[in-house]
PDB file of C-alpha atoms in Angstrom:
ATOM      1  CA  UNK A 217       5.435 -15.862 -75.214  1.00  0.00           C
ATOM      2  CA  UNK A 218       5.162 -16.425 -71.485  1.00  0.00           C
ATOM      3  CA  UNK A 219       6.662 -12.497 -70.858  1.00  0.00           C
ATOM      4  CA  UNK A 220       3.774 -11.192 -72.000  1.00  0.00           C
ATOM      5  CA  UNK A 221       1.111 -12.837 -69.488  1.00  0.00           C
ATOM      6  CA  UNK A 222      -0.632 -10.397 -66.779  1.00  0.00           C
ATOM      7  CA  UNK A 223      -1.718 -11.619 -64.037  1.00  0.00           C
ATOM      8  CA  UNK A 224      -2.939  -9.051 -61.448  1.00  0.00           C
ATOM      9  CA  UNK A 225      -1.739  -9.247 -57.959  1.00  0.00           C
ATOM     10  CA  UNK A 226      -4.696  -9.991 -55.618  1.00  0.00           C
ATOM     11  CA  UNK A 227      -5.721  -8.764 -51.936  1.00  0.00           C
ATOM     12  CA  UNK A 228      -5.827 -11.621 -49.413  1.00  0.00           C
ATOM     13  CA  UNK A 229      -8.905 -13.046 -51.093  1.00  0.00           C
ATOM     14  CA  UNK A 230     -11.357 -11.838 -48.424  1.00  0.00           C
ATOM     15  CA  UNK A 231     -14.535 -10.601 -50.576  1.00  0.00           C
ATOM     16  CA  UNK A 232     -16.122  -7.653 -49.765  1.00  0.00           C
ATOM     17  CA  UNK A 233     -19.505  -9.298 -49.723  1.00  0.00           C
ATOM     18  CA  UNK A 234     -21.106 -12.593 -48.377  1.00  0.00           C
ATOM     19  CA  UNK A 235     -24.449 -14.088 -49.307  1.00  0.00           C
ATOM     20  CA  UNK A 236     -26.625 -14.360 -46.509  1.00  0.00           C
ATOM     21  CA  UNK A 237     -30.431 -15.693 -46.767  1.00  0.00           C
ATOM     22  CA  UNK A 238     -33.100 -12.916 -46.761  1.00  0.00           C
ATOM     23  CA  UNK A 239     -34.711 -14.402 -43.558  1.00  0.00           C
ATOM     24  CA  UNK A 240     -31.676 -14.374 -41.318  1.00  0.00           C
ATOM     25  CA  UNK A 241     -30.900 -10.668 -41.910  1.00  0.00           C
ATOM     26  CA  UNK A 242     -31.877  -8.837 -38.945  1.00  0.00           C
ATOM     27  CA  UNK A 243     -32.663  -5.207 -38.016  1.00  0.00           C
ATOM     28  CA  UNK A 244     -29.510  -3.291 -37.146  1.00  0.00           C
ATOM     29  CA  UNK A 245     -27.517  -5.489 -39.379  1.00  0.00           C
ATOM     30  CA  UNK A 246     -26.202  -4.639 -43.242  1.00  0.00           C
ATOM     31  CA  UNK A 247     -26.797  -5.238 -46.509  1.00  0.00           C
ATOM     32  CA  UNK A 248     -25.718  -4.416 -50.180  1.00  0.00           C
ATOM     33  CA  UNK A 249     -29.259  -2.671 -51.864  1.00  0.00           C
ATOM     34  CA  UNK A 250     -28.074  -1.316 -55.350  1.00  0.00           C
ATOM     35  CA  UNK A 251     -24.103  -2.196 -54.632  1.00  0.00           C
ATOM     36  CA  UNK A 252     -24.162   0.348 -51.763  1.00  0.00           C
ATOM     37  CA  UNK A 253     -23.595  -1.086 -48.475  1.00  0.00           C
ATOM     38  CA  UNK A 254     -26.368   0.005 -45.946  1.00  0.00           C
ATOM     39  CA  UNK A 255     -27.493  -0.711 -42.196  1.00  0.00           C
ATOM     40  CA  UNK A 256     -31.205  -2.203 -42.429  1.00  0.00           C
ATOM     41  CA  UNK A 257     -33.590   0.379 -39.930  1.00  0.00           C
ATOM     42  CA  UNK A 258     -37.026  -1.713 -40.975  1.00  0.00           C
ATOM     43  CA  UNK A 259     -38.149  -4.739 -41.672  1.00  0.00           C
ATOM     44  CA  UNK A 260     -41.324  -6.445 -42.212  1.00  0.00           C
ATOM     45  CA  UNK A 261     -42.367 -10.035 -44.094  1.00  0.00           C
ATOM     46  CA  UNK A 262     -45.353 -10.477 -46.025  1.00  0.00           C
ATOM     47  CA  UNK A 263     -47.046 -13.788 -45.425  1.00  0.00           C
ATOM     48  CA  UNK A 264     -46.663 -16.169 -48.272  1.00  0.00           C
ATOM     49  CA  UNK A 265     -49.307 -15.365 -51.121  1.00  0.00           C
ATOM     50  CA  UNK A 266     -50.957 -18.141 -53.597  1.00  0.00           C
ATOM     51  CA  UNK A 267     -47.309 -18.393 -55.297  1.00  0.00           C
ATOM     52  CA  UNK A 268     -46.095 -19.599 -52.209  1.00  0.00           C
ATOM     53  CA  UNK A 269     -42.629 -17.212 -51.368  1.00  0.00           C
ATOM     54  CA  UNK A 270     -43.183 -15.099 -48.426  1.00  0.00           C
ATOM     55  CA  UNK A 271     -41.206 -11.629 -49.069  1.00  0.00           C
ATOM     56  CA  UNK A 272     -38.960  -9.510 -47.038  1.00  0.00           C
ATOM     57  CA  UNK A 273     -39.492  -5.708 -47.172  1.00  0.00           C
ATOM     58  CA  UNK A 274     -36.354  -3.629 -45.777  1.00  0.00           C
ATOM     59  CA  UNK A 275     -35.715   0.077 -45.478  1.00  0.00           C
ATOM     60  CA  UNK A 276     -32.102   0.666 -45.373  1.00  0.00           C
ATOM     61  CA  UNK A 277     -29.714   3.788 -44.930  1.00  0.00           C
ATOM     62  CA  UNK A 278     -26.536   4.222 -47.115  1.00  0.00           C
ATOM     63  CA  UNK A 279     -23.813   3.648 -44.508  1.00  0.00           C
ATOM     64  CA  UNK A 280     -21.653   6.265 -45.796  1.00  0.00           C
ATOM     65  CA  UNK A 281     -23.775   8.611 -47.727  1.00  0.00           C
ATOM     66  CA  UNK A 282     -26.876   8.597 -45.319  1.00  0.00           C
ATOM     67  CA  UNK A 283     -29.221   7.724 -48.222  1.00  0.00           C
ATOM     68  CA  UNK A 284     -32.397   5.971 -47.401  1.00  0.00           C
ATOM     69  CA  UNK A 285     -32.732   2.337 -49.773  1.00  0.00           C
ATOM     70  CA  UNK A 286     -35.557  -0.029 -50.035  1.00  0.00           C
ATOM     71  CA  UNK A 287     -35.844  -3.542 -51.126  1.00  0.00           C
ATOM     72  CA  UNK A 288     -38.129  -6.170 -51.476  1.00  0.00           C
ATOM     73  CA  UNK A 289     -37.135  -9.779 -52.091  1.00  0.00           C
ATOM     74  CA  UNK A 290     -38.347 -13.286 -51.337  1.00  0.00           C
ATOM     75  CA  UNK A 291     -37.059 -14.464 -47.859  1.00  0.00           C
ATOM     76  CA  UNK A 292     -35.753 -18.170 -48.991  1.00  0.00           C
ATOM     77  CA  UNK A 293     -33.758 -16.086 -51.312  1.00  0.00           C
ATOM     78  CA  UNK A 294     -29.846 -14.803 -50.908  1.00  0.00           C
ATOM     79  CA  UNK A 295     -28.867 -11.233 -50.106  1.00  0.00           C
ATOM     80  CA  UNK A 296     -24.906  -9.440 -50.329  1.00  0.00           C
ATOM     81  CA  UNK A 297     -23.793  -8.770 -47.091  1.00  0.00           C
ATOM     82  CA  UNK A 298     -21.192  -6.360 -46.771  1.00  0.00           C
ATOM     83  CA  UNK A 299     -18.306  -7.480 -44.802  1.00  0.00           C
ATOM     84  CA  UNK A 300     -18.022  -4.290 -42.592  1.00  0.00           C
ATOM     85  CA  UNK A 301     -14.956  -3.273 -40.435  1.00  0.00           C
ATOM     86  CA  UNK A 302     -14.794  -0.467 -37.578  1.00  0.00           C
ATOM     87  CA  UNK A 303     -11.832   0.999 -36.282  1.00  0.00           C
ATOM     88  CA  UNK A 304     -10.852   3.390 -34.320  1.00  0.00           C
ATOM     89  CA  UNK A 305      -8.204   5.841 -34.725  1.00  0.00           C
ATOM     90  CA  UNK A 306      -6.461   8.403 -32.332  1.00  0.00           C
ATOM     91  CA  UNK A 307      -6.442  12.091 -34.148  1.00  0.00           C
ATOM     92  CA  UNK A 308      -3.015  13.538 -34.689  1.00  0.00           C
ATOM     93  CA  UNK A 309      -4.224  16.946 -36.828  1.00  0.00           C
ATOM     94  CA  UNK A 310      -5.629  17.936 -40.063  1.00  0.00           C
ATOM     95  CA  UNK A 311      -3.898  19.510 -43.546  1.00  0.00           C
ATOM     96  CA  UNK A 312      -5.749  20.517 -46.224  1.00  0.00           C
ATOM     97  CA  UNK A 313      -8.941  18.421 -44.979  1.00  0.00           C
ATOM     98  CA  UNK A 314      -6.942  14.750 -45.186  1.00  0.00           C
ATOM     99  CA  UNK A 315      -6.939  13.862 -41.532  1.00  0.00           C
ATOM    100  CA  UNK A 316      -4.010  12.536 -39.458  1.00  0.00           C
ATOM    101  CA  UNK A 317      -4.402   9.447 -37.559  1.00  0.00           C
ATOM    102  CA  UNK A 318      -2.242   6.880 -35.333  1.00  0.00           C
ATOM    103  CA  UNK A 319      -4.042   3.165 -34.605  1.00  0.00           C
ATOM    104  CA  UNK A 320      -3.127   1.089 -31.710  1.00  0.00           C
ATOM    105  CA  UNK A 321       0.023  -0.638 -33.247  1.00  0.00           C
ATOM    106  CA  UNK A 322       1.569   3.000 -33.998  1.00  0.00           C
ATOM    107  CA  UNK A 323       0.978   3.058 -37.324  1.00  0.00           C
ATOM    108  CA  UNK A 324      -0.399   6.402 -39.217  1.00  0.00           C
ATOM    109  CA  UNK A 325      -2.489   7.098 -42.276  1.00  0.00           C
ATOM    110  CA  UNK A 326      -3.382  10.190 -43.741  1.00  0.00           C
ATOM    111  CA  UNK A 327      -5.636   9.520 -46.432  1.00  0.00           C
ATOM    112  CA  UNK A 328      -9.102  10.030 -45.403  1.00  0.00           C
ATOM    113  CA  UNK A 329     -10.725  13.893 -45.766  1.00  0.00           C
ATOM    114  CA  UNK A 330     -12.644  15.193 -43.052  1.00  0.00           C
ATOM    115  CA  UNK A 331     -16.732  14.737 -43.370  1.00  0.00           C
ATOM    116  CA  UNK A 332     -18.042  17.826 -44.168  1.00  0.00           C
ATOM    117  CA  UNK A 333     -21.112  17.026 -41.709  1.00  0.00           C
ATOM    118  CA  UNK A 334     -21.484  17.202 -37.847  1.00  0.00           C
ATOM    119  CA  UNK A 335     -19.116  14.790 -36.940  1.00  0.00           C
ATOM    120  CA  UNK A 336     -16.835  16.836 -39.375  1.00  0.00           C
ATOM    121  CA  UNK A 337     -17.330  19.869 -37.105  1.00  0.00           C
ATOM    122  CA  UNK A 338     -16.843  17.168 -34.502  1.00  0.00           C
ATOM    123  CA  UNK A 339     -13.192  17.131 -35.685  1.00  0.00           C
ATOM    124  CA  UNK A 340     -12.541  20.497 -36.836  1.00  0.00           C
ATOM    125  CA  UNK A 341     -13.592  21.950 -33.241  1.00  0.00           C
ATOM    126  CA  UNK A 342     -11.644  19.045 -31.369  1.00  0.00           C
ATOM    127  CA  UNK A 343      -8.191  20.418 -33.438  1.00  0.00           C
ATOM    128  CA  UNK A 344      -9.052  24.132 -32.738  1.00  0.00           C
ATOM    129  CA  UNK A 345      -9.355  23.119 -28.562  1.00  0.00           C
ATOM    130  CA  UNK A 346      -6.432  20.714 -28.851  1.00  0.00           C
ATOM    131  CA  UNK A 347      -8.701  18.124 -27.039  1.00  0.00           C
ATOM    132  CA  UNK A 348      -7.467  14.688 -27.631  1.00  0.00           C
ATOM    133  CA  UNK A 349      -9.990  12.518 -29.396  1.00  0.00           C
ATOM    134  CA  UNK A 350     -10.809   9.052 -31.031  1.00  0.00           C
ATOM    135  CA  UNK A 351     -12.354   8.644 -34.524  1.00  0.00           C
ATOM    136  CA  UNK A 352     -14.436   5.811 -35.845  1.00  0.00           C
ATOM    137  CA  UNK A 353     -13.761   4.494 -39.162  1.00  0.00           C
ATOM    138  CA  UNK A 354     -16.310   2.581 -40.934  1.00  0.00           C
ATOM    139  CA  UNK A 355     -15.000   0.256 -44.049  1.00  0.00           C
ATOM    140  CA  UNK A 356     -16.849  -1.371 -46.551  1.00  0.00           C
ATOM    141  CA  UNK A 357     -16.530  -2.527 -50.373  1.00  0.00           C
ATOM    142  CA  UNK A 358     -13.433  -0.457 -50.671  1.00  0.00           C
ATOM    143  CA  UNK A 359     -14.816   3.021 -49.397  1.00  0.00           C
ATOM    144  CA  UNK A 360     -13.759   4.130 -46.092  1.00  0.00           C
ATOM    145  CA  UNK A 361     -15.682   7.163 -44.033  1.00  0.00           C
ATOM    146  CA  UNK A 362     -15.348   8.900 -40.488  1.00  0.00           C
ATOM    147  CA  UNK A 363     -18.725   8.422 -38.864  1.00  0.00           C
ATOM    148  CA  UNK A 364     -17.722   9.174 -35.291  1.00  0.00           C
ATOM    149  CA  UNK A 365     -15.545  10.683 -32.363  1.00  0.00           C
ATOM    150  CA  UNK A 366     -15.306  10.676 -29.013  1.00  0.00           C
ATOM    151  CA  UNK A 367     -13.158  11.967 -25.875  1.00  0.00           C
ATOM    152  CA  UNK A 368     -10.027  10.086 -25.979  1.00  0.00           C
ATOM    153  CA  UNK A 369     -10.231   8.759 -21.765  1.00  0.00           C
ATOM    154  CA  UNK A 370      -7.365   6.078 -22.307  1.00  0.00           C
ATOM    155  CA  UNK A 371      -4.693   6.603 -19.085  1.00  0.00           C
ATOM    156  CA  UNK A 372      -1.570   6.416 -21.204  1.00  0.00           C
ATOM    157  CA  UNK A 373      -1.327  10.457 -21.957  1.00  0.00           C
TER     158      UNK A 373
END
């Protein structure tokens, strides 16, 4: 009896969203609008009408897709926040579009494909000129995307 119980091995319990209050969401900050996790670009509030809940209005862009989102909900009410993380990550090379990168601790991964937009091009002209650079990587929700570079200036080369 007991050999046939699942039980699924967690993470370390940190959720990939948080509520946080429509009103204290700011400009610049992120949300979850339709389970995608976006950075808010507008936001307005509508005085409170004879109903008596003053709304929110926010225009939002997809952080990983691009895509612009809109919502409109009541500002005493509770919105997903996206716990978002940013690191960045020295580029080693490229095969077959999976990237190769070392972090600060040593450690490498090579299981994120190279954006096929600018910063993409970024990349793929950075490997061709054997300049040393840094890429951002953006995490959210379980999705993980390149969204920028830079000139690797640290002293230690």
């Amino acid at each position: 009896m007991a050999d046939d119980l699942d039980f699924n091995q967690g993470d370390s319990g940190a959720s990939a969203t948080f509520p946080m209050q429509c009103s204290a969401l700011r400009k610049g900050g992120f949300v979850m609008i339709k389970n995608r996790p976006c950075k808010i670009v507008e936001m307005s509030t509508s005085k409170t009408g004879k109903h008596g809940h003053a709304k929110v209005h926010m225009v939002a862009l997809d952080i990983f897709t691009g895509k612009k989102l809109e919502d409109i909900c009541p500002s005493t009410h509770n919105m997903e926040v996206p716990n978002v993380k940013r690191k960045d990550y020295q580029l080693i090379g490229m095969e077959d579009d999976f990237l190769s990168m070392m972090d600060d601790s040593g450690d490498t991964r090579e299981d994120l494909k190279c954006p096929d937009d600018d910063v993409g091009n970024e990349i793929r002209n950075a490997i061709d000129n054997e300049t040393d650079i840094l890429v951002t990587v953006l995490g959210a929700c379980g999705e993980e995307c390149v969204i920028a570079t830079k000139v690797n200036t640290a002293v230690d080369k």
